[in-house]
Amino acid sequence: MRIAFIGSRGIPAKYGGNETFVEEISKRLMEKGFQIYVTSESNRFFEDEYNGIIRVHVPSIQGKSVTIPSVNDVIATTYLLLRHSKDIDVVYYVAPDGALSAIIAKLFKKKVVINPDGIEWKRLIKRSQYIPFYMIPLYLTTMVYMYLMEYLSCKLPEITVADSIGIKEHLERTHKVEDVVYIAYGARELLPPKFSKKEEIEILDKFRIKPREYYLTVARIVAENNIHLEIEGFKKADSTKKLVIVGNFNKKDPYTKYLFKLKGDDENIILLNPIYDKEVLGVLRKNCFAYIHAYEVGGTNPSLLEQMLFKRPILAYDVPFNKEVLKEGGIYFKDAEDLASKMEMLERGEFDLRLIKKTQIKRIKGQYNWEKVVREYGRLFKRFGGI
């Protein structure tokens, strides 16, 4: 069977959860005998291979509006199917923006799968708090548009996939659909046994931190991921640690500007640009005192799953999506004050870390391992019958 993944920015993963999912599932499906195509944002049309996966590079339109990915998906779908219509059986869109493009895929008589990802239109509500007043109408329009895309993501494809039970229930309840399939993500292994303890310390020294002496977050720097709550909570806490946040800080972005203003001249808060070296990122995750995950509106987040492999305490925002993933393997906070309190309690040793570690590993092995995920996708694609 031949599958095309559309809607990520491309592989190897350098940006976020969608790209991580596409890279990990593609290579595993390929090992099971599938032929895989992945569209990638570029500045011109061309094709190449990445570890046996056919990458179809398509010029992308860049902009601040979240509707731009819909345009990119239309271009990618049209180009891909004009060139490879006979070579592709199933088109899998990894975000709700692909709903418009799904119409094109249907015209080419392709089977369509859409994963609406998180509750995208709610992201705009959170982000609108940090934008200039004159941009409010654009954000409201975009919010309505994303709600429509979510609706179409449940109505147009043969199969709609949700990566969390919470998202599945939201789609079924909101859009009155009955056949949403739940398939989680797997946890990406980041740290092969390569570095000695001395080498790990040398890596940490470059960031002015020491083992077990910092809290860590690896995240997209957007309002709905509540990075501001982390900074506010840390500044309120009577902590002896540092706070390290790794993400795509854009100093022209209003929310990023707000975060730097919130940080002020506090040298114990370290804001780092994205780190694409998986092994360096693994060293940071492995040696943190605790990890903070303040995501609010997404489903299953790959960055959270990656952290669970390292068995460190995780302070998670108290929302159903995070509780679904972590269960008893998380320490939950409701606001900045509560986060500060939980930090102080953690540093005083008031939590059962053995239970936390045991639960995290149990969840990863039982629910979020890639072999299980690939088997479930195999069963899903078999539903298309005579392909």
mmCIF file of C-alpha atoms in Angstrom:
data_model
loop_
_atom_site.group_PDB
_atom_site.id
_atom_site.type_symbol
_atom_site.label_atom_id
_atom_site.label_comp_id
_atom_site.label_asym_id
_atom_site.label_seq_id
_atom_site.Cartn_x
_atom_site.Cartn_y
_atom_site.Cartn_z
ATOM 1 C CA MET A 1 0.000 0.000 0.000
ATOM 2 C CA ARG A 2 1.179 3.483 -0.863
ATOM 3 C CA ILE A 3 0.568 6.317 1.600
ATOM 4 C CA ALA A 4 1.163 10.070 1.221
ATOM 5 C CA PHE A 5 1.488 12.268 4.313
ATOM 6 C CA ILE A 6 0.557 15.918 3.764
ATOM 7 C CA GLY A 7 0.402 18.815 6.217
ATOM 8 C CA SER A 8 3.692 18.654 8.098
ATOM 9 C CA ARG A 9 6.529 21.035 7.354
ATOM 10 C CA GLY A 10 8.689 18.090 6.356
ATOM 11 C CA ILE A 11 11.192 15.558 7.608
ATOM 12 C CA PRO A 12 13.542 15.185 9.411
ATOM 13 C CA ALA A 13 11.492 16.698 12.230
ATOM 14 C CA LYS A 14 12.674 20.165 13.231
ATOM 15 C CA TYR A 15 9.535 22.027 14.203
ATOM 16 C CA GLY A 16 6.940 20.226 16.300
ATOM 17 C CA GLY A 17 4.654 17.314 16.996
ATOM 18 C CA ASN A 18 3.290 16.859 13.478
ATOM 19 C CA GLU A 19 6.752 16.555 11.978
ATOM 20 C CA THR A 20 7.881 14.144 14.701
ATOM 21 C CA PHE A 21 4.822 11.965 14.104
ATOM 22 C CA VAL A 22 5.283 11.922 10.321
ATOM 23 C CA GLU A 23 8.972 11.009 10.550
ATOM 24 C CA GLU A 24 8.471 8.254 13.115
ATOM 25 C CA ILE A 25 5.386 6.629 11.571
ATOM 26 C CA SER A 26 6.765 6.899 8.019
ATOM 27 C CA LYS A 27 9.980 5.027 8.685
ATOM 28 C CA ARG A 28 8.146 2.286 10.584
ATOM 29 C CA LEU A 29 5.443 1.829 7.941
ATOM 30 C CA MET A 30 8.153 1.670 5.308
ATOM 31 C CA GLU A 31 9.836 -1.133 7.266
ATOM 32 C CA LYS A 32 6.498 -2.986 7.148
ATOM 33 C CA GLY A 33 6.436 -2.809 3.344
ATOM 34 C CA PHE A 34 4.505 0.420 2.728
ATOM 35 C CA GLN A 35 5.637 2.942 0.111
ATOM 36 C CA ILE A 36 5.685 6.376 1.744
ATOM 37 C CA TYR A 37 5.520 9.884 0.283
ATOM 38 C CA VAL A 38 5.943 12.974 2.484
ATOM 39 C CA THR A 39 5.453 16.542 1.282
ATOM 40 C CA SER A 40 7.968 19.066 2.617
ATOM 41 C CA GLU A 41 7.930 22.856 2.595
ATOM 42 C CA SER A 42 10.625 24.286 0.326
ATOM 43 C CA ASN A 43 11.413 27.146 -2.044
ATOM 44 C CA ARG A 44 11.005 25.118 -5.251
ATOM 45 C CA PHE A 45 9.514 21.913 -6.629
ATOM 46 C CA PHE A 46 11.744 18.848 -6.540
ATOM 47 C CA GLU A 47 11.898 15.306 -5.152
ATOM 48 C CA ASP A 48 14.488 13.293 -3.257
ATOM 49 C CA GLU A 49 14.714 10.414 -0.781
ATOM 50 C CA TYR A 50 15.238 10.473 2.973
ATOM 51 C CA ASN A 51 16.005 7.059 4.459
ATOM 52 C CA GLY A 52 13.932 5.405 1.730
ATOM 53 C CA ILE A 53 10.996 7.811 2.095
ATOM 54 C CA ILE A 54 10.140 9.842 -1.015
ATOM 55 C CA ARG A 55 10.133 13.535 -0.115
ATOM 56 C CA VAL A 56 8.143 15.795 -2.407
ATOM 57 C CA HIS A 57 9.355 19.364 -1.903
ATOM 58 C CA VAL A 58 6.783 22.064 -2.584
ATOM 59 C CA PRO A 59 7.174 25.876 -2.396
ATOM 60 C CA SER A 60 5.364 27.161 0.696
ATOM 61 C CA ILE A 61 3.663 30.443 1.420
ATOM 62 C CA GLN A 62 4.914 31.836 4.712
ATOM 63 C CA GLY A 63 2.847 34.161 6.859
ATOM 64 C CA LYS A 64 1.558 34.902 10.333
ATOM 65 C CA SER A 65 -1.988 33.776 9.563
ATOM 66 C CA VAL A 66 -2.771 30.202 10.570
ATOM 67 C CA THR A 67 -4.837 29.822 7.379
ATOM 68 C CA ILE A 68 -1.674 29.771 5.270
ATOM 69 C CA PRO A 69 -1.118 26.002 5.801
ATOM 70 C CA SER A 70 -4.400 25.394 3.945
ATOM 71 C CA VAL A 71 -2.943 27.088 0.878
ATOM 72 C CA ASN A 72 0.270 25.087 1.203
ATOM 73 C CA ASP A 73 -1.713 21.846 1.493
ATOM 74 C CA VAL A 74 -3.709 22.667 -1.647
ATOM 75 C CA ILE A 75 -0.495 23.306 -3.581
ATOM 76 C CA ALA A 76 1.137 20.160 -2.178
ATOM 77 C CA THR A 77 -1.882 17.948 -2.891
ATOM 78 C CA THR A 78 -2.319 19.226 -6.429
ATOM 79 C CA TYR A 79 1.359 18.862 -7.315
ATOM 80 C CA LEU A 80 1.724 15.456 -5.666
ATOM 81 C CA LEU A 81 -1.342 13.913 -7.289
ATOM 82 C CA LEU A 82 -0.654 15.366 -10.731
ATOM 83 C CA ARG A 83 2.758 13.680 -10.628
ATOM 84 C CA HIS A 84 1.976 10.537 -8.660
ATOM 85 C CA SER A 85 -1.751 9.874 -8.908
ATOM 86 C CA LYS A 86 -1.202 6.287 -10.024
ATOM 87 C CA ASP A 87 1.408 5.714 -7.294
ATOM 88 C CA ILE A 88 -0.687 6.705 -4.237
ATOM 89 C CA ASP A 89 -3.575 4.852 -2.599
ATOM 90 C CA VAL A 90 -4.206 6.852 0.585
ATOM 91 C CA VAL A 91 -3.684 10.522 1.416
ATOM 92 C CA TYR A 92 -3.219 11.206 5.141
ATOM 93 C CA TYR A 93 -3.561 14.840 6.289
ATOM 94 C CA VAL A 94 -1.907 15.448 9.659
ATOM 95 C CA ALA A 95 -3.766 18.684 10.508
ATOM 96 C CA PRO A 96 -7.298 20.055 9.980
ATOM 97 C CA ASP A 97 -6.019 22.559 7.392
ATOM 98 C CA GLY A 98 -5.957 19.601 5.000
ATOM 99 C CA ALA A 99 -9.761 19.454 4.893
ATOM 100 C CA LEU A 100 -9.921 21.752 1.846
ATOM 101 C CA SER A 101 -7.215 19.766 0.090
ATOM 102 C CA ALA A 102 -9.138 16.572 0.803
ATOM 103 C CA ILE A 103 -11.677 17.710 -1.781
ATOM 104 C CA ILE A 104 -8.908 17.605 -4.405
ATOM 105 C CA ALA A 105 -7.800 14.160 -3.247
ATOM 106 C CA LYS A 106 -11.409 12.970 -3.530
ATOM 107 C CA LEU A 107 -11.572 14.264 -7.110
ATOM 108 C CA PHE A 108 -8.538 12.087 -7.814
ATOM 109 C CA LYS A 109 -10.520 9.192 -6.249
ATOM 110 C CA LYS A 110 -8.066 8.704 -3.380
ATOM 111 C CA LYS A 111 -8.926 7.372 0.057
ATOM 112 C CA VAL A 112 -8.518 10.133 2.644
ATOM 113 C CA VAL A 113 -7.560 10.098 6.316
ATOM 114 C CA ILE A 114 -7.452 13.292 8.413
ATOM 115 C CA ASN A 115 -6.041 13.795 11.904
ATOM 116 C CA PRO A 116 -7.467 17.105 13.220
ATOM 117 C CA ASP A 117 -4.650 17.249 15.821
ATOM 118 C CA GLY A 118 -5.686 19.459 18.770
ATOM 119 C CA ILE A 119 -8.636 21.816 19.121
ATOM 120 C CA GLU A 120 -7.048 24.314 16.764
ATOM 121 C CA TRP A 121 -9.715 27.026 16.894
ATOM 122 C CA LYS A 122 -9.342 27.291 20.660
ATOM 123 C CA ARG A 123 -5.664 28.128 20.189
ATOM 124 C CA LEU A 124 -6.711 31.393 18.559
ATOM 125 C CA ILE A 125 -8.751 32.392 21.602
ATOM 126 C CA LYS A 126 -5.671 32.066 23.803
ATOM 127 C CA ARG A 127 -3.344 33.824 21.363
ATOM 128 C CA SER A 128 -5.704 36.779 20.873
ATOM 129 C CA GLN A 129 -4.852 38.002 24.389
ATOM 130 C CA TYR A 130 -1.359 38.981 23.224
ATOM 131 C CA ILE A 131 -1.998 40.613 19.852
ATOM 132 C CA PRO A 132 -2.617 44.267 18.885
ATOM 133 C CA PHE A 133 -6.280 45.291 18.929
ATOM 134 C CA TYR A 134 -6.412 45.861 15.160
ATOM 135 C CA MET A 135 -5.655 42.169 14.552
ATOM 136 C CA ILE A 136 -8.658 40.921 16.560
ATOM 137 C CA PRO A 137 -10.985 40.717 13.490
ATOM 138 C CA LEU A 138 -8.401 38.598 11.651
ATOM 139 C CA TYR A 139 -8.088 36.246 14.613
ATOM 140 C CA LEU A 140 -11.861 35.919 14.957
ATOM 141 C CA THR A 141 -12.196 35.141 11.258
ATOM 142 C CA THR A 142 -9.412 32.597 11.482
ATOM 143 C CA MET A 143 -11.029 30.991 14.527
ATOM 144 C CA VAL A 144 -14.289 30.505 12.617
ATOM 145 C CA TYR A 145 -12.333 29.135 9.680
ATOM 146 C CA MET A 146 -10.475 26.615 11.862
ATOM 147 C CA TYR A 147 -13.743 25.477 13.429
ATOM 148 C CA LEU A 148 -15.071 24.859 9.903
ATOM 149 C CA MET A 149 -11.913 22.913 9.030
ATOM 150 C CA GLU A 150 -12.380 20.768 12.144
ATOM 151 C CA TYR A 151 -15.982 20.095 11.106
ATOM 152 C CA LEU A 152 -14.963 19.116 7.567
ATOM 153 C CA SER A 153 -12.189 16.923 9.007
ATOM 154 C CA CYS A 154 -14.952 14.787 10.484
ATOM 155 C CA LYS A 155 -17.221 14.802 7.419
ATOM 156 C CA LEU A 156 -14.992 14.523 4.337
ATOM 157 C CA PRO A 157 -12.526 11.665 4.953
ATOM 158 C CA GLU A 158 -13.166 7.944 4.978
ATOM 159 C CA ILE A 159 -11.549 7.871 8.417
ATOM 160 C CA THR A 160 -10.902 10.574 11.026
ATOM 161 C CA VAL A 161 -8.076 9.798 13.465
ATOM 162 C CA ALA A 162 -7.763 11.311 16.949
ATOM 163 C CA ASP A 163 -4.465 10.999 18.822
ATOM 164 C CA SER A 164 -6.118 11.231 22.242
ATOM 165 C CA ILE A 165 -9.339 9.942 23.780
ATOM 166 C CA GLY A 166 -10.144 13.506 24.850
ATOM 167 C CA ILE A 167 -9.943 14.743 21.245
ATOM 168 C CA LYS A 168 -12.012 11.761 20.049
ATOM 169 C CA GLU A 169 -14.760 12.572 22.544
ATOM 170 C CA HIS A 170 -14.625 16.268 21.614
ATOM 171 C CA LEU A 171 -15.047 15.516 17.892
ATOM 172 C CA GLU A 172 -17.880 13.041 18.457
ATOM 173 C CA ARG A 173 -19.704 15.363 20.854
ATOM 174 C CA THR A 174 -19.191 18.606 18.913
ATOM 175 C CA HIS A 175 -19.714 17.388 15.351
ATOM 176 C CA LYS A 176 -22.049 14.434 15.947
ATOM 177 C CA VAL A 177 -19.827 11.832 14.297
ATOM 178 C CA GLU A 178 -19.586 8.210 15.409
ATOM 179 C CA ASP A 179 -16.612 6.790 13.552
ATOM 180 C CA VAL A 180 -13.566 8.618 14.918
ATOM 181 C CA VAL A 181 -10.651 6.218 15.400
ATOM 182 C CA TYR A 182 -8.317 6.705 18.364
ATOM 183 C CA ILE A 183 -4.649 5.962 17.700
ATOM 184 C CA ALA A 184 -2.034 7.502 19.993
ATOM 185 C CA TYR A 185 1.511 8.578 19.183
ATOM 186 C CA GLY A 186 4.583 6.636 20.169
ATOM 187 C CA ALA A 187 7.480 7.969 22.220
ATOM 188 C CA ARG A 188 10.583 8.922 20.212
ATOM 189 C CA GLU A 189 13.880 7.620 21.590
ATOM 190 C CA LEU A 190 16.305 10.537 21.911
ATOM 191 C CA LEU A 191 19.392 9.386 23.748
ATOM 192 C CA PRO A 192 21.424 6.381 22.581
ATOM 193 C CA PRO A 193 24.110 5.196 25.031
ATOM 194 C CA LYS A 194 26.787 7.428 23.545
ATOM 195 C CA PHE A 195 27.838 10.056 26.078
ATOM 196 C CA SER A 196 29.796 9.470 29.251
ATOM 197 C CA LYS A 197 28.775 11.353 32.390
ATOM 198 C CA LYS A 198 31.709 13.705 31.860
ATOM 199 C CA GLU A 199 30.570 14.433 28.302
ATOM 200 C CA GLU A 200 27.017 15.094 29.496
ATOM 201 C CA ILE A 201 28.310 17.584 32.064
ATOM 202 C CA GLU A 202 30.339 19.328 29.354
ATOM 203 C CA ILE A 203 27.202 19.671 27.219
ATOM 204 C CA LEU A 204 25.244 21.114 30.138
ATOM 205 C CA ASP A 205 28.071 23.556 30.900
ATOM 206 C CA LYS A 206 27.496 25.160 27.504
ATOM 207 C CA PHE A 207 24.038 26.160 28.715
ATOM 208 C CA ARG A 208 25.269 27.274 32.157
ATOM 209 C CA ILE A 209 23.415 24.484 33.981
ATOM 210 C CA LYS A 210 24.293 21.442 36.098
ATOM 211 C CA PRO A 211 22.647 18.007 36.440
ATOM 212 C CA ARG A 212 19.434 18.030 38.529
ATOM 213 C CA GLU A 213 19.724 21.787 39.045
ATOM 214 C CA TYR A 214 17.133 22.982 36.526
ATOM 215 C CA TYR A 215 13.530 22.639 35.438
ATOM 216 C CA LEU A 216 13.098 22.023 31.708
ATOM 217 C CA THR A 217 10.478 22.724 29.037
ATOM 218 C CA VAL A 218 10.761 21.930 25.319
ATOM 219 C CA ALA A 219 7.859 23.550 23.503
ATOM 220 C CA ARG A 220 6.446 25.651 20.711
ATOM 221 C CA ILE A 221 6.381 29.211 21.973
ATOM 222 C CA VAL A 222 2.690 29.966 21.638
ATOM 223 C CA ALA A 223 0.186 31.280 24.169
ATOM 224 C CA GLU A 224 -1.849 28.081 24.516
ATOM 225 C CA ASN A 225 1.266 26.261 25.739
ATOM 226 C CA ASN A 226 1.277 28.612 28.742
ATOM 227 C CA ILE A 227 4.983 29.374 28.878
ATOM 228 C CA HIS A 228 4.056 32.546 30.764
ATOM 229 C CA LEU A 229 2.551 30.450 33.566
ATOM 230 C CA GLU A 230 5.839 28.585 33.908
ATOM 231 C CA ILE A 231 7.842 31.811 34.213
ATOM 232 C CA GLU A 232 5.330 33.345 36.626
ATOM 233 C CA GLY A 233 5.250 30.195 38.757
ATOM 234 C CA PHE A 234 9.019 29.873 38.829
ATOM 235 C CA LYS A 235 9.455 33.501 39.901
ATOM 236 C CA LYS A 236 6.937 33.006 42.705
ATOM 237 C CA ALA A 237 8.592 29.808 43.959
ATOM 238 C CA ASP A 238 11.247 29.712 46.644
ATOM 239 C CA SER A 239 13.431 27.565 44.400
ATOM 240 C CA THR A 240 17.147 26.877 44.309
ATOM 241 C CA LYS A 241 16.985 25.702 40.682
ATOM 242 C CA LYS A 242 17.008 27.321 37.251
ATOM 243 C CA LEU A 243 14.290 27.305 34.597
ATOM 244 C CA VAL A 244 15.344 26.325 31.067
ATOM 245 C CA ILE A 245 12.864 26.747 28.199
ATOM 246 C CA VAL A 246 13.795 25.513 24.715
ATOM 247 C CA GLY A 247 11.633 26.736 21.846
ATOM 248 C CA ASN A 248 11.124 28.803 18.727
ATOM 249 C CA PHE A 249 11.417 32.261 20.277
ATOM 250 C CA ASN A 250 10.619 34.931 17.703
ATOM 251 C CA LYS A 251 11.370 38.391 19.085
ATOM 252 C CA LYS A 252 8.982 39.983 16.581
ATOM 253 C CA ASP A 253 6.091 37.926 17.931
ATOM 254 C CA PRO A 254 3.909 39.687 20.584
ATOM 255 C CA TYR A 255 3.805 36.627 22.846
ATOM 256 C CA THR A 256 7.581 36.167 22.745
ATOM 257 C CA LYS A 257 8.010 39.857 23.575
ATOM 258 C CA TYR A 258 5.722 39.365 26.552
ATOM 259 C CA LEU A 259 7.768 36.386 27.769
ATOM 260 C CA PHE A 260 11.057 38.306 27.611
ATOM 261 C CA LYS A 261 9.429 41.186 29.500
ATOM 262 C CA LEU A 262 8.167 38.699 32.095
ATOM 263 C CA LYS A 263 11.632 37.156 32.449
ATOM 264 C CA GLY A 264 13.237 40.546 32.961
ATOM 265 C CA ASP A 265 16.835 40.317 34.132
ATOM 266 C CA ASP A 266 16.361 37.055 36.058
ATOM 267 C CA GLU A 267 19.519 35.079 35.224
ATOM 268 C CA ASN A 268 17.979 31.877 36.590
ATOM 269 C CA ILE A 269 15.530 31.842 33.673
ATOM 270 C CA ILE A 270 17.270 30.640 30.517
ATOM 271 C CA LEU A 271 15.445 30.927 27.170
ATOM 272 C CA LEU A 272 17.088 28.854 24.431
ATOM 273 C CA ASN A 273 16.447 28.686 20.694
ATOM 274 C CA PRO A 274 15.344 25.326 19.220
ATOM 275 C CA ILE A 275 17.803 22.438 19.602
ATOM 276 C CA TYR A 276 17.622 20.027 16.666
ATOM 277 C CA ASP A 277 20.412 17.700 17.788
ATOM 278 C CA LYS A 278 18.474 14.786 19.312
ATOM 279 C CA GLU A 279 21.379 13.651 21.458
ATOM 280 C CA VAL A 280 21.947 17.092 22.985
ATOM 281 C CA LEU A 281 18.217 17.386 23.582
ATOM 282 C CA GLY A 282 18.317 13.962 25.204
ATOM 283 C CA VAL A 283 21.080 15.085 27.570
ATOM 284 C CA LEU A 284 18.973 18.068 28.625
ATOM 285 C CA ARG A 285 15.911 15.882 29.224
ATOM 286 C CA LYS A 286 17.827 13.184 31.077
ATOM 287 C CA ASN A 287 19.544 15.527 33.541
ATOM 288 C CA CYS A 288 16.737 17.914 34.474
ATOM 289 C CA PHE A 289 15.455 18.038 38.038
ATOM 290 C CA ALA A 290 11.900 18.045 36.687
ATOM 291 C CA TYR A 291 10.062 18.772 33.453
ATOM 292 C CA ILE A 292 7.205 21.279 33.086
ATOM 293 C CA HIS A 293 4.428 20.658 30.556
ATOM 294 C CA ALA A 294 1.844 23.455 30.495
ATOM 295 C CA TYR A 295 0.086 22.630 27.201
ATOM 296 C CA GLU A 296 -3.634 23.317 27.366
ATOM 297 C CA VAL A 297 -5.578 22.549 24.168
ATOM 298 C CA GLY A 298 -3.650 19.852 22.303
ATOM 299 C CA GLY A 299 -4.135 16.113 22.318
ATOM 300 C CA THR A 300 -1.285 13.697 22.919
ATOM 301 C CA ASN A 301 1.925 15.700 22.729
ATOM 302 C CA PRO A 302 5.083 13.975 21.381
ATOM 303 C CA SER A 303 7.373 16.181 23.468
ATOM 304 C CA LEU A 304 5.663 14.960 26.643
ATOM 305 C CA LEU A 305 6.004 11.327 25.561
ATOM 306 C CA GLU A 306 9.701 11.842 24.843
ATOM 307 C CA GLN A 307 10.219 13.170 28.350
ATOM 308 C CA MET A 308 8.448 10.234 29.989
ATOM 309 C CA LEU A 309 11.179 7.901 28.751
ATOM 310 C CA PHE A 310 13.641 9.626 31.079
ATOM 311 C CA LYS A 311 11.590 8.939 34.235
ATOM 312 C CA ARG A 312 11.985 12.427 35.668
ATOM 313 C CA PRO A 313 9.186 14.167 37.623
ATOM 314 C CA ILE A 314 6.740 15.986 35.341
ATOM 315 C CA LEU A 315 4.768 19.042 36.454
ATOM 316 C CA ALA A 316 1.770 19.134 34.105
ATOM 317 C CA TYR A 317 -1.030 21.638 33.610
ATOM 318 C CA ASP A 318 -4.231 20.224 35.096
ATOM 319 C CA VAL A 319 -6.246 19.518 31.940
ATOM 320 C CA PRO A 320 -7.810 16.226 30.735
ATOM 321 C CA PHE A 321 -5.353 15.733 27.854
ATOM 322 C CA ASN A 322 -2.334 15.692 30.166
ATOM 323 C CA LYS A 323 -4.040 13.505 32.759
ATOM 324 C CA GLU A 324 -4.989 11.034 30.041
ATOM 325 C CA VAL A 325 -1.332 10.581 29.127
ATOM 326 C CA LEU A 326 0.355 10.705 32.538
ATOM 327 C CA LYS A 327 -2.236 9.293 34.960
ATOM 328 C CA GLU A 328 -0.420 8.945 38.328
ATOM 329 C CA GLY A 329 2.872 9.691 36.571
ATOM 330 C CA GLY A 330 2.339 13.451 36.733
ATOM 331 C CA ILE A 331 2.224 16.233 39.330
ATOM 332 C CA TYR A 332 -0.579 18.599 38.350
ATOM 333 C CA PHE A 333 -0.908 22.374 38.776
ATOM 334 C CA LYS A 334 -3.843 24.720 38.100
ATOM 335 C CA ASP A 335 -2.168 28.153 37.904
ATOM 336 C CA ALA A 336 1.109 29.972 38.569
ATOM 337 C CA GLU A 337 0.643 29.986 42.346
ATOM 338 C CA ASP A 338 -0.105 26.268 42.377
ATOM 339 C CA LEU A 339 2.921 25.595 40.163
ATOM 340 C CA ALA A 340 5.154 27.505 42.604
ATOM 341 C CA SER A 341 3.739 25.472 45.492
ATOM 342 C CA LYS A 342 4.306 22.154 43.653
ATOM 343 C CA MET A 343 7.888 23.158 42.820
ATOM 344 C CA GLU A 344 8.599 23.836 46.489
ATOM 345 C CA MET A 345 6.965 20.558 47.541
ATOM 346 C CA LEU A 346 8.996 18.659 44.943
ATOM 347 C CA GLU A 347 12.238 20.210 46.116
ATOM 348 C CA ARG A 348 11.339 19.235 49.695
ATOM 349 C CA GLY A 349 10.840 15.624 48.587
ATOM 350 C CA GLU A 350 7.103 15.443 49.307
ATOM 351 C CA PHE A 351 6.119 13.327 46.260
ATOM 352 C CA ASP A 352 6.416 9.566 45.687
ATOM 353 C CA LEU A 353 8.957 9.576 42.853
ATOM 354 C CA ARG A 354 9.000 5.778 42.650
ATOM 355 C CA LEU A 355 5.289 5.720 41.782
ATOM 356 C CA ILE A 356 5.796 8.520 39.250
ATOM 357 C CA LYS A 357 8.625 6.659 37.487
ATOM 358 C CA LYS A 358 6.797 3.326 37.543
ATOM 359 C CA THR A 359 3.635 4.847 36.074
ATOM 360 C CA GLN A 360 5.461 6.726 33.312
ATOM 361 C CA ILE A 361 7.251 3.611 32.089
ATOM 362 C CA LYS A 362 4.062 1.552 32.312
ATOM 363 C CA ARG A 363 2.204 4.124 30.192
ATOM 364 C CA ILE A 364 4.964 4.287 27.583
ATOM 365 C CA LYS A 365 5.306 0.504 27.257
ATOM 366 C CA GLY A 366 1.594 -0.212 27.338
ATOM 367 C CA GLN A 367 0.035 2.648 25.385
ATOM 368 C CA TYR A 368 2.600 4.846 23.680
ATOM 369 C CA ASN A 369 5.048 2.488 21.988
ATOM 370 C CA TRP A 370 5.551 2.701 18.244
ATOM 371 C CA GLU A 371 5.092 -1.015 17.545
ATOM 372 C CA LYS A 372 1.573 -0.805 18.940
ATOM 373 C CA VAL A 373 0.894 2.391 16.996
ATOM 374 C CA VAL A 374 2.105 0.852 13.713
ATOM 375 C CA ARG A 375 -0.040 -2.251 14.227
ATOM 376 C CA GLU A 376 -3.092 -0.064 14.759
ATOM 377 C CA TYR A 377 -2.365 1.945 11.622
ATOM 378 C CA GLY A 378 -1.945 -1.308 9.711
ATOM 379 C CA ARG A 379 -5.417 -2.375 10.830
ATOM 380 C CA LEU A 380 -6.774 1.066 9.938
ATOM 381 C CA PHE A 381 -5.445 0.980 6.387
ATOM 382 C CA LYS A 382 -6.818 -2.554 5.911
ATOM 383 C CA ARG A 383 -10.266 -1.054 6.379
ATOM 384 C CA PHE A 384 -9.920 0.335 2.870
ATOM 385 C CA GLY A 385 -10.382 -3.186 1.591
ATOM 386 C CA GLY A 386 -9.503 -3.814 -2.010
ATOM 387 C CA ILE A 387 -6.568 -1.456 -2.367
#
